[in-house]
mmCIF file of C-alpha atoms in Angstrom:
data_model
loop_
_atom_site.group_PDB
_atom_site.id
_atom_site.type_symbol
_atom_site.label_atom_id
_atom_site.label_comp_id
_atom_site.label_asym_id
_atom_site.label_seq_id
_atom_site.Cartn_x
_atom_site.Cartn_y
_atom_site.Cartn_z
ATOM 1 C CA UNK A 1 -17.402 9.580 -4.742
ATOM 2 C CA UNK A 2 -16.003 11.653 -7.625
ATOM 3 C CA UNK A 3 -12.303 10.798 -8.464
ATOM 4 C CA UNK A 4 -9.615 13.457 -7.487
ATOM 5 C CA UNK A 5 -8.048 12.822 -10.831
ATOM 6 C CA UNK A 6 -9.776 11.570 -14.108
ATOM 7 C CA UNK A 7 -8.159 11.318 -17.530
ATOM 8 C CA UNK A 8 -10.035 10.107 -20.642
ATOM 9 C CA UNK A 9 -8.259 9.406 -23.853
ATOM 10 C CA UNK A 10 -5.502 11.892 -23.402
ATOM 11 C CA UNK A 11 -3.386 12.684 -26.580
ATOM 12 C CA UNK A 12 -0.346 14.840 -26.988
ATOM 13 C CA UNK A 13 1.786 14.910 -30.214
ATOM 14 C CA UNK A 14 5.082 16.408 -30.932
ATOM 15 C CA UNK A 15 5.247 16.362 -34.731
ATOM 16 C CA UNK A 16 4.663 12.761 -35.856
ATOM 17 C CA UNK A 17 5.542 11.462 -32.402
ATOM 18 C CA UNK A 18 2.961 10.605 -29.786
ATOM 19 C CA UNK A 19 3.975 11.495 -26.291
ATOM 20 C CA UNK A 20 0.525 10.415 -25.228
ATOM 21 C CA UNK A 21 -1.691 8.103 -27.253
ATOM 22 C CA UNK A 22 -5.061 7.697 -25.583
ATOM 23 C CA UNK A 23 -4.165 7.717 -21.887
ATOM 24 C CA UNK A 24 -6.750 6.820 -19.241
ATOM 25 C CA UNK A 25 -6.270 7.293 -15.547
ATOM 26 C CA UNK A 26 -8.420 7.556 -12.464
ATOM 27 C CA UNK A 27 -7.280 8.529 -8.874
ATOM 28 C CA UNK A 28 -9.665 8.351 -5.951
ATOM 29 C CA UNK A 29 -9.458 11.004 -3.185
ATOM 30 C CA UNK A 30 -6.944 10.230 -0.416
ATOM 31 C CA UNK A 31 -5.037 7.592 -2.466
ATOM 32 C CA UNK A 32 -1.677 7.357 -4.167
ATOM 33 C CA UNK A 33 -1.314 6.393 -7.876
ATOM 34 C CA UNK A 34 2.074 5.523 -8.971
ATOM 35 C CA UNK A 35 2.679 6.161 -12.570
ATOM 36 C CA UNK A 36 5.436 3.873 -13.539
ATOM 37 C CA UNK A 37 7.489 3.797 -16.878
ATOM 38 C CA UNK A 38 10.732 4.352 -18.475
ATOM 39 C CA UNK A 39 12.112 7.656 -19.845
ATOM 40 C CA UNK A 40 9.959 8.816 -22.706
ATOM 41 C CA UNK A 41 6.812 6.860 -21.695
ATOM 42 C CA UNK A 42 4.686 9.976 -21.267
ATOM 43 C CA UNK A 43 4.781 10.370 -17.450
ATOM 44 C CA UNK A 44 6.089 13.973 -17.265
ATOM 45 C CA UNK A 45 3.785 15.107 -20.235
ATOM 46 C CA UNK A 46 0.881 13.689 -18.219
ATOM 47 C CA UNK A 47 1.804 15.708 -15.228
ATOM 48 C CA UNK A 48 2.265 18.856 -17.195
ATOM 49 C CA UNK A 49 -1.081 18.579 -18.728
ATOM 50 C CA UNK A 50 -2.746 17.799 -15.403
ATOM 51 C CA UNK A 51 -1.208 20.816 -13.750
ATOM 52 C CA UNK A 52 -2.247 23.038 -16.733
ATOM 53 C CA UNK A 53 1.301 23.692 -18.021
ATOM 54 C CA UNK A 54 0.626 22.036 -21.264
ATOM 55 C CA UNK A 55 -2.483 21.632 -23.401
ATOM 56 C CA UNK A 56 -3.449 18.259 -24.807
ATOM 57 C CA UNK A 57 -4.225 17.610 -28.527
ATOM 58 C CA UNK A 58 -7.133 15.322 -27.681
ATOM 59 C CA UNK A 59 -9.104 13.877 -24.835
ATOM 60 C CA UNK A 60 -10.050 15.330 -21.529
ATOM 61 C CA UNK A 61 -8.916 15.516 -17.997
ATOM 62 C CA UNK A 62 -10.295 16.771 -14.602
ATOM 63 C CA UNK A 63 -8.423 17.511 -11.284
ATOM 64 C CA UNK A 64 -10.497 18.204 -8.238
ATOM 65 C CA UNK A 65 -13.624 18.171 -10.467
ATOM 66 C CA UNK A 66 -12.358 20.951 -12.642
ATOM 67 C CA UNK A 67 -11.500 20.610 -16.426
ATOM 68 C CA UNK A 68 -7.769 21.266 -16.861
ATOM 69 C CA UNK A 69 -8.383 23.185 -20.265
ATOM 70 C CA UNK A 70 -11.542 25.069 -19.450
ATOM 71 C CA UNK A 71 -10.985 25.728 -15.834
ATOM 72 C CA UNK A 72 -7.153 26.011 -15.345
ATOM 73 C CA UNK A 73 -7.440 28.716 -12.575
ATOM 74 C CA UNK A 74 -9.562 26.526 -10.450
ATOM 75 C CA UNK A 75 -7.235 23.514 -10.956
ATOM 76 C CA UNK A 76 -4.156 25.591 -9.916
ATOM 77 C CA UNK A 77 -5.988 26.587 -6.729
ATOM 78 C CA UNK A 78 -6.342 23.021 -5.494
ATOM 79 C CA UNK A 79 -3.059 21.454 -6.456
ATOM 80 C CA UNK A 80 0.681 21.389 -5.468
ATOM 81 C CA UNK A 81 3.551 20.332 -7.749
ATOM 82 C CA UNK A 82 7.058 19.116 -7.118
ATOM 83 C CA UNK A 83 8.751 18.530 -10.361
ATOM 84 C CA UNK A 84 12.033 16.894 -11.432
ATOM 85 C CA UNK A 85 13.803 20.425 -11.261
ATOM 86 C CA UNK A 86 13.057 21.982 -7.923
ATOM 87 C CA UNK A 87 11.352 25.392 -7.544
ATOM 88 C CA UNK A 88 13.891 26.418 -4.912
ATOM 89 C CA UNK A 89 15.365 29.850 -5.319
ATOM 90 C CA UNK A 90 19.116 29.262 -4.407
ATOM 91 C CA UNK A 91 19.936 32.834 -3.471
ATOM 92 C CA UNK A 92 17.134 32.898 -0.792
ATOM 93 C CA UNK A 93 17.208 31.289 2.534
ATOM 94 C CA UNK A 94 14.902 28.305 3.413
ATOM 95 C CA UNK A 95 12.586 30.617 5.272
ATOM 96 C CA UNK A 96 12.613 33.356 2.505
ATOM 97 C CA UNK A 97 11.719 30.736 -0.126
ATOM 98 C CA UNK A 98 8.723 29.666 1.800
ATOM 99 C CA UNK A 99 7.487 33.092 2.644
ATOM 100 C CA UNK A 100 8.053 34.197 -1.036
ATOM 101 C CA UNK A 101 5.861 31.355 -2.440
ATOM 102 C CA UNK A 102 3.348 31.895 0.334
ATOM 103 C CA UNK A 103 2.958 35.537 -0.836
ATOM 104 C CA UNK A 104 3.006 34.404 -4.377
ATOM 105 C CA UNK A 105 -0.096 32.235 -3.533
ATOM 106 C CA UNK A 106 -1.724 35.378 -2.044
ATOM 107 C CA UNK A 107 -1.374 34.456 1.558
ATOM 108 C CA UNK A 108 -1.216 37.536 3.769
ATOM 109 C CA UNK A 109 2.282 38.365 5.268
ATOM 110 C CA UNK A 110 1.334 37.018 8.699
ATOM 111 C CA UNK A 111 -0.249 33.737 7.228
ATOM 112 C CA UNK A 112 2.725 33.235 4.795
ATOM 113 C CA UNK A 113 5.154 33.594 7.818
ATOM 114 C CA UNK A 114 3.093 31.285 10.014
ATOM 115 C CA UNK A 115 2.923 28.609 7.162
ATOM 116 C CA UNK A 116 6.636 28.894 6.560
ATOM 117 C CA UNK A 117 7.349 28.147 10.194
ATOM 118 C CA UNK A 118 4.950 25.210 10.192
ATOM 119 C CA UNK A 119 6.513 23.690 7.134
ATOM 120 C CA UNK A 120 10.137 24.214 8.258
ATOM 121 C CA UNK A 121 9.253 22.168 11.461
ATOM 122 C CA UNK A 122 7.451 19.560 9.476
ATOM 123 C CA UNK A 123 10.232 18.935 7.082
ATOM 124 C CA UNK A 124 12.935 19.256 9.798
ATOM 125 C CA UNK A 125 14.557 22.227 8.195
ATOM 126 C CA UNK A 126 14.312 24.748 11.125
ATOM 127 C CA UNK A 127 18.108 24.598 11.867
ATOM 128 C CA UNK A 128 18.944 25.532 8.254
ATOM 129 C CA UNK A 129 16.122 28.077 7.877
ATOM 130 C CA UNK A 130 18.465 31.105 7.717
ATOM 131 C CA UNK A 131 20.912 29.563 5.394
ATOM 132 C CA UNK A 132 20.884 30.173 1.639
ATOM 133 C CA UNK A 133 19.229 27.307 -0.232
ATOM 134 C CA UNK A 134 22.189 26.921 -2.463
ATOM 135 C CA UNK A 135 24.203 25.530 0.538
ATOM 136 C CA UNK A 136 21.615 22.744 1.099
ATOM 137 C CA UNK A 137 22.372 19.207 0.244
ATOM 138 C CA UNK A 138 20.346 17.599 -2.507
ATOM 139 C CA UNK A 139 18.013 15.870 0.157
ATOM 140 C CA UNK A 140 17.506 19.024 1.945
ATOM 141 C CA UNK A 141 16.617 20.955 -1.314
ATOM 142 C CA UNK A 142 14.093 18.189 -2.141
ATOM 143 C CA UNK A 143 12.474 18.516 1.298
ATOM 144 C CA UNK A 144 12.338 22.347 0.759
ATOM 145 C CA UNK A 145 10.786 21.880 -2.646
ATOM 146 C CA UNK A 146 8.143 19.556 -1.224
ATOM 147 C CA UNK A 147 7.472 22.021 1.495
ATOM 148 C CA UNK A 148 6.984 24.719 -1.117
ATOM 149 C CA UNK A 149 4.482 22.578 -2.974
ATOM 150 C CA UNK A 150 2.438 22.230 0.227
ATOM 151 C CA UNK A 151 2.376 25.922 1.089
ATOM 152 C CA UNK A 152 -1.500 26.161 0.354
ATOM 153 C CA UNK A 153 -2.323 22.753 1.836
ATOM 154 C CA UNK A 154 -3.379 21.392 -1.583
ATOM 155 C CA UNK A 155 -6.001 18.639 -1.925
ATOM 156 C CA UNK A 156 -4.109 17.021 -4.821
ATOM 157 C CA UNK A 157 -0.307 16.812 -5.067
ATOM 158 C CA UNK A 158 1.825 15.929 -8.081
ATOM 159 C CA UNK A 159 5.270 14.543 -7.544
ATOM 160 C CA UNK A 160 7.267 14.069 -10.791
ATOM 161 C CA UNK A 161 10.161 11.732 -9.990
ATOM 162 C CA UNK A 162 10.725 13.310 -6.591
ATOM 163 C CA UNK A 163 13.775 11.241 -5.535
ATOM 164 C CA UNK A 164 15.706 11.120 -8.786
ATOM 165 C CA UNK A 165 19.375 11.797 -8.137
ATOM 166 C CA UNK A 166 18.999 11.401 -4.320
ATOM 167 C CA UNK A 167 21.236 9.099 -2.223
ATOM 168 C CA UNK A 168 19.590 6.126 -0.554
ATOM 169 C CA UNK A 169 19.308 7.843 2.835
ATOM 170 C CA UNK A 170 17.713 10.942 1.335
ATOM 171 C CA UNK A 171 15.374 8.882 -0.747
ATOM 172 C CA UNK A 172 14.166 6.893 2.284
ATOM 173 C CA UNK A 173 13.642 10.229 4.213
ATOM 174 C CA UNK A 174 11.487 11.564 1.210
ATOM 175 C CA UNK A 175 9.432 8.387 1.204
ATOM 176 C CA UNK A 176 8.700 8.717 4.959
ATOM 177 C CA UNK A 177 7.531 12.476 4.427
ATOM 178 C CA UNK A 178 5.451 11.441 1.385
ATOM 179 C CA UNK A 179 3.803 8.722 3.560
ATOM 180 C CA UNK A 180 2.987 11.212 6.247
ATOM 181 C CA UNK A 181 1.355 13.675 3.708
ATOM 182 C CA UNK A 182 -0.821 10.827 2.375
ATOM 183 C CA UNK A 183 -1.883 9.615 5.781
ATOM 184 C CA UNK A 184 -3.206 13.170 6.327
ATOM 185 C CA UNK A 185 -5.596 12.785 3.370
ATOM 186 C CA UNK A 186 -3.563 14.212 0.491
ATOM 187 C CA UNK A 187 -4.316 12.620 -2.957
ATOM 188 C CA UNK A 188 -1.104 11.986 -4.835
ATOM 189 C CA UNK A 189 -0.037 11.226 -8.228
ATOM 190 C CA UNK A 190 3.581 10.113 -8.244
ATOM 191 C CA UNK A 191 5.577 9.413 -11.336
ATOM 192 C CA UNK A 192 8.734 7.310 -10.875
ATOM 193 C CA UNK A 193 11.307 5.089 -12.587
ATOM 194 C CA UNK A 194 12.126 3.485 -9.405
ATOM 195 C CA UNK A 195 10.135 0.198 -8.985
ATOM 196 C CA UNK A 196 10.872 -0.020 -5.285
ATOM 197 C CA UNK A 197 9.480 3.546 -4.873
ATOM 198 C CA UNK A 198 6.245 2.574 -6.460
ATOM 199 C CA UNK A 199 5.961 -0.584 -4.425
ATOM 200 C CA UNK A 200 6.677 1.323 -1.184
ATOM 201 C CA UNK A 201 4.289 4.290 -1.715
ATOM 202 C CA UNK A 202 1.499 3.561 -4.239
ATOM 203 C CA UNK A 203 -1.990 2.248 -3.377
ATOM 204 C CA UNK A 204 -2.361 1.607 -7.168
ATOM 205 C CA UNK A 205 0.132 1.492 -10.017
ATOM 206 C CA UNK A 206 -0.402 2.315 -13.574
ATOM 207 C CA UNK A 207 2.376 1.031 -15.991
ATOM 208 C CA UNK A 208 2.849 3.421 -18.829
ATOM 209 C CA UNK A 209 4.669 2.774 -22.118
ATOM 210 C CA UNK A 210 4.611 4.601 -25.347
ATOM 211 C CA UNK A 211 1.938 7.043 -24.059
ATOM 212 C CA UNK A 212 -0.589 4.419 -23.038
ATOM 213 C CA UNK A 213 -1.489 2.499 -19.837
ATOM 214 C CA UNK A 214 -0.485 -1.023 -20.470
ATOM 215 C CA UNK A 215 -1.426 -2.419 -16.958
ATOM 216 C CA UNK A 216 -2.843 -1.107 -13.704
ATOM 217 C CA UNK A 217 -3.577 -2.602 -10.208
ATOM 218 C CA UNK A 218 -1.961 -2.949 -6.860
ATOM 219 C CA UNK A 219 1.637 -4.042 -6.632
ATOM 220 C CA UNK A 220 0.403 -7.558 -5.494
ATOM 221 C CA UNK A 221 -2.153 -7.757 -8.443
ATOM 222 C CA UNK A 222 0.453 -6.780 -10.914
ATOM 223 C CA UNK A 223 2.827 -9.399 -9.507
ATOM 224 C CA UNK A 224 0.319 -12.155 -9.741
ATOM 225 C CA UNK A 225 0.016 -11.539 -13.506
ATOM 226 C CA UNK A 226 3.256 -13.336 -13.852
ATOM 227 C CA UNK A 227 2.556 -16.989 -13.283
ATOM 228 C CA UNK A 228 6.042 -18.147 -12.452
ATOM 229 C CA UNK A 229 9.051 -17.668 -10.179
ATOM 230 C CA UNK A 230 12.426 -16.072 -10.331
ATOM 231 C CA UNK A 231 15.552 -18.171 -9.782
ATOM 232 C CA UNK A 232 18.830 -16.465 -8.782
ATOM 233 C CA UNK A 233 22.125 -18.200 -8.471
ATOM 234 C CA UNK A 234 25.516 -16.711 -7.284
ATOM 235 C CA UNK A 235 28.671 -18.419 -8.596
ATOM 236 C CA UNK A 236 31.944 -19.026 -7.072
ATOM 237 C CA UNK A 237 33.814 -18.602 -10.331
ATOM 238 C CA UNK A 238 32.951 -15.583 -12.576
ATOM 239 C CA UNK A 239 34.350 -17.347 -15.566
ATOM 240 C CA UNK A 240 31.466 -19.785 -15.535
ATOM 241 C CA UNK A 241 28.753 -17.110 -15.818
ATOM 242 C CA UNK A 242 28.016 -17.846 -19.509
ATOM 243 C CA UNK A 243 27.608 -21.578 -18.734
ATOM 244 C CA UNK A 244 25.296 -20.835 -15.872
ATOM 245 C CA UNK A 245 23.245 -18.522 -18.003
ATOM 246 C CA UNK A 246 22.840 -21.135 -20.714
ATOM 247 C CA UNK A 247 21.539 -23.529 -18.277
ATOM 248 C CA UNK A 248 19.038 -21.133 -16.734
ATOM 249 C CA UNK A 249 18.022 -20.135 -20.260
ATOM 250 C CA UNK A 250 16.950 -23.686 -20.922
ATOM 251 C CA UNK A 251 14.632 -23.698 -17.944
ATOM 252 C CA UNK A 252 13.580 -20.169 -18.150
ATOM 253 C CA UNK A 253 10.520 -18.352 -19.708
ATOM 254 C CA UNK A 254 12.796 -15.276 -20.542
ATOM 255 C CA UNK A 255 16.527 -14.751 -21.328
ATOM 256 C CA UNK A 256 18.721 -14.976 -18.261
ATOM 257 C CA UNK A 257 20.128 -11.769 -16.917
ATOM 258 C CA UNK A 258 23.778 -11.794 -15.818
ATOM 259 C CA UNK A 259 25.380 -9.277 -13.384
ATOM 260 C CA UNK A 260 29.127 -9.958 -13.681
ATOM 261 C CA UNK A 261 30.076 -7.755 -10.811
ATOM 262 C CA UNK A 262 28.026 -9.859 -8.458
ATOM 263 C CA UNK A 263 28.633 -13.106 -10.106
ATOM 264 C CA UNK A 264 24.840 -13.462 -10.318
ATOM 265 C CA UNK A 265 22.437 -14.845 -12.844
ATOM 266 C CA UNK A 266 18.639 -14.421 -12.761
ATOM 267 C CA UNK A 267 15.872 -15.971 -14.793
ATOM 268 C CA UNK A 268 12.154 -16.207 -14.797
ATOM 269 C CA UNK A 269 10.756 -19.680 -14.631
ATOM 270 C CA UNK A 270 7.399 -21.533 -14.672
ATOM 271 C CA UNK A 271 5.969 -22.144 -11.341
ATOM 272 C CA UNK A 272 6.614 -25.947 -11.076
ATOM 273 C CA UNK A 273 7.303 -28.092 -8.209
ATOM 274 C CA UNK A 274 10.852 -29.513 -8.233
ATOM 275 C CA UNK A 275 12.148 -27.198 -10.893
ATOM 276 C CA UNK A 276 14.797 -25.742 -8.591
ATOM 277 C CA UNK A 277 16.028 -29.203 -7.738
ATOM 278 C CA UNK A 278 16.387 -29.902 -11.493
ATOM 279 C CA UNK A 279 18.205 -26.749 -12.021
ATOM 280 C CA UNK A 280 20.653 -27.567 -9.217
ATOM 281 C CA UNK A 281 21.351 -31.007 -10.619
ATOM 282 C CA UNK A 282 22.211 -29.517 -14.004
ATOM 283 C CA UNK A 283 24.531 -27.009 -12.365
ATOM 284 C CA UNK A 284 26.238 -29.769 -10.455
ATOM 285 C CA UNK A 285 26.567 -31.981 -13.598
ATOM 286 C CA UNK A 286 28.246 -29.001 -15.370
ATOM 287 C CA UNK A 287 30.592 -28.484 -12.415
ATOM 288 C CA UNK A 288 29.269 -25.002 -11.734
ATOM 289 C CA UNK A 289 29.792 -24.310 -8.063
ATOM 290 C CA UNK A 290 27.318 -22.085 -6.474
ATOM 291 C CA UNK A 291 27.686 -19.619 -3.548
ATOM 292 C CA UNK A 292 24.042 -18.966 -3.145
ATOM 293 C CA UNK A 293 20.796 -19.710 -4.644
ATOM 294 C CA UNK A 294 17.301 -18.340 -4.221
ATOM 295 C CA UNK A 295 13.741 -19.078 -5.382
ATOM 296 C CA UNK A 296 11.622 -15.990 -5.358
ATOM 297 C CA UNK A 297 8.184 -14.698 -6.079
ATOM 298 C CA UNK A 298 8.086 -11.962 -8.869
ATOM 299 C CA UNK A 299 8.800 -8.398 -8.166
ATOM 300 C CA UNK A 300 7.758 -5.311 -9.901
ATOM 301 C CA UNK A 301 10.964 -5.470 -11.879
ATOM 302 C CA UNK A 302 9.809 -8.781 -13.260
ATOM 303 C CA UNK A 303 6.413 -7.362 -14.045
ATOM 304 C CA UNK A 304 7.846 -4.423 -15.816
ATOM 305 C CA UNK A 305 10.183 -6.878 -17.995
ATOM 306 C CA UNK A 306 7.142 -8.971 -18.733
ATOM 307 C CA UNK A 307 4.924 -6.013 -19.765
ATOM 308 C CA UNK A 308 7.332 -4.006 -21.810
ATOM 309 C CA UNK A 309 9.745 -6.636 -23.002
ATOM 310 C CA UNK A 310 12.782 -4.880 -21.592
ATOM 311 C CA UNK A 311 14.285 -4.203 -18.178
ATOM 312 C CA UNK A 312 14.224 -1.064 -16.185
ATOM 313 C CA UNK A 313 17.103 1.452 -16.727
ATOM 314 C CA UNK A 314 18.791 0.321 -13.582
ATOM 315 C CA UNK A 315 18.587 -3.601 -14.401
ATOM 316 C CA UNK A 316 21.474 -5.368 -16.225
ATOM 317 C CA UNK A 317 21.162 -6.273 -19.791
ATOM 318 C CA UNK A 318 20.559 -10.097 -20.815
ATOM 319 C CA UNK A 319 23.387 -12.307 -20.690
ATOM 320 C CA UNK A 320 24.898 -11.812 -24.177
ATOM 321 C CA UNK A 321 25.075 -8.010 -23.746
ATOM 322 C CA UNK A 322 26.230 -8.015 -20.263
ATOM 323 C CA UNK A 323 28.977 -10.487 -20.816
ATOM 324 C CA UNK A 324 30.107 -8.538 -23.706
ATOM 325 C CA UNK A 325 30.570 -5.395 -21.592
#
């Protein structure tokens, strides 16, 4: 079976800076690839090249079997795109947005109206169909944008950070709709900064940093690359956080991370029997009273920290920086 998306040695330069530096990817039909990385890693540049909006400086890429440089028209006919900025026209109603994009994609008037009705129902927007899109909430606008991207029933869908800026409820709703699309057979490339989003939606994950894929696999496969555990402690006394962090630093394989607002300290440790008991004895000897303690298997956050040497944007800084703040 030919891959729905194939990328070989993709390069894109902006002056002396490499946005992409030999990127390789492959997405099989009917699966979800989560492209995970921080801002500036090359995720959006990859999507722009694969959707024919940007030409690469090197390498080759195919979508739906078509070369993105030599056959851009054929590529556009088989894809849908929902970017970080929505394509929604705020001065049109939800219905008018969908009908407009249907006609833009050369659907006949009757077919465009029929498709608009189907999508309004699918994305639970029927009640708001006659309202101007500028009156929609952020979650509703994102749903409408997703509906627009599906107007032609594309075989391959690109979602570039689809839930950025959404509240948790809207994000969960968007995840549910994306899962329904995939279950219906859509191939999806999803870029995200949210590790939970990649864990929830992606069949495979590619971690991108500095324009290259530095790791790939399922969420579980990536987690098993870290041969260790995570210890988390919550203190009764916030003033003792530096002391608790220094104790965990002694046992850890990475520098302890402190979240002062939660009175929480976290560290990655070797997977050793009895290690947690030793940590607790040291805390007790130092008169550090704990409100809670947990020994956990690694998360994607831990994988990201291990691979890139830095936490995700939403994670706290190591203890020295966090305590200084």
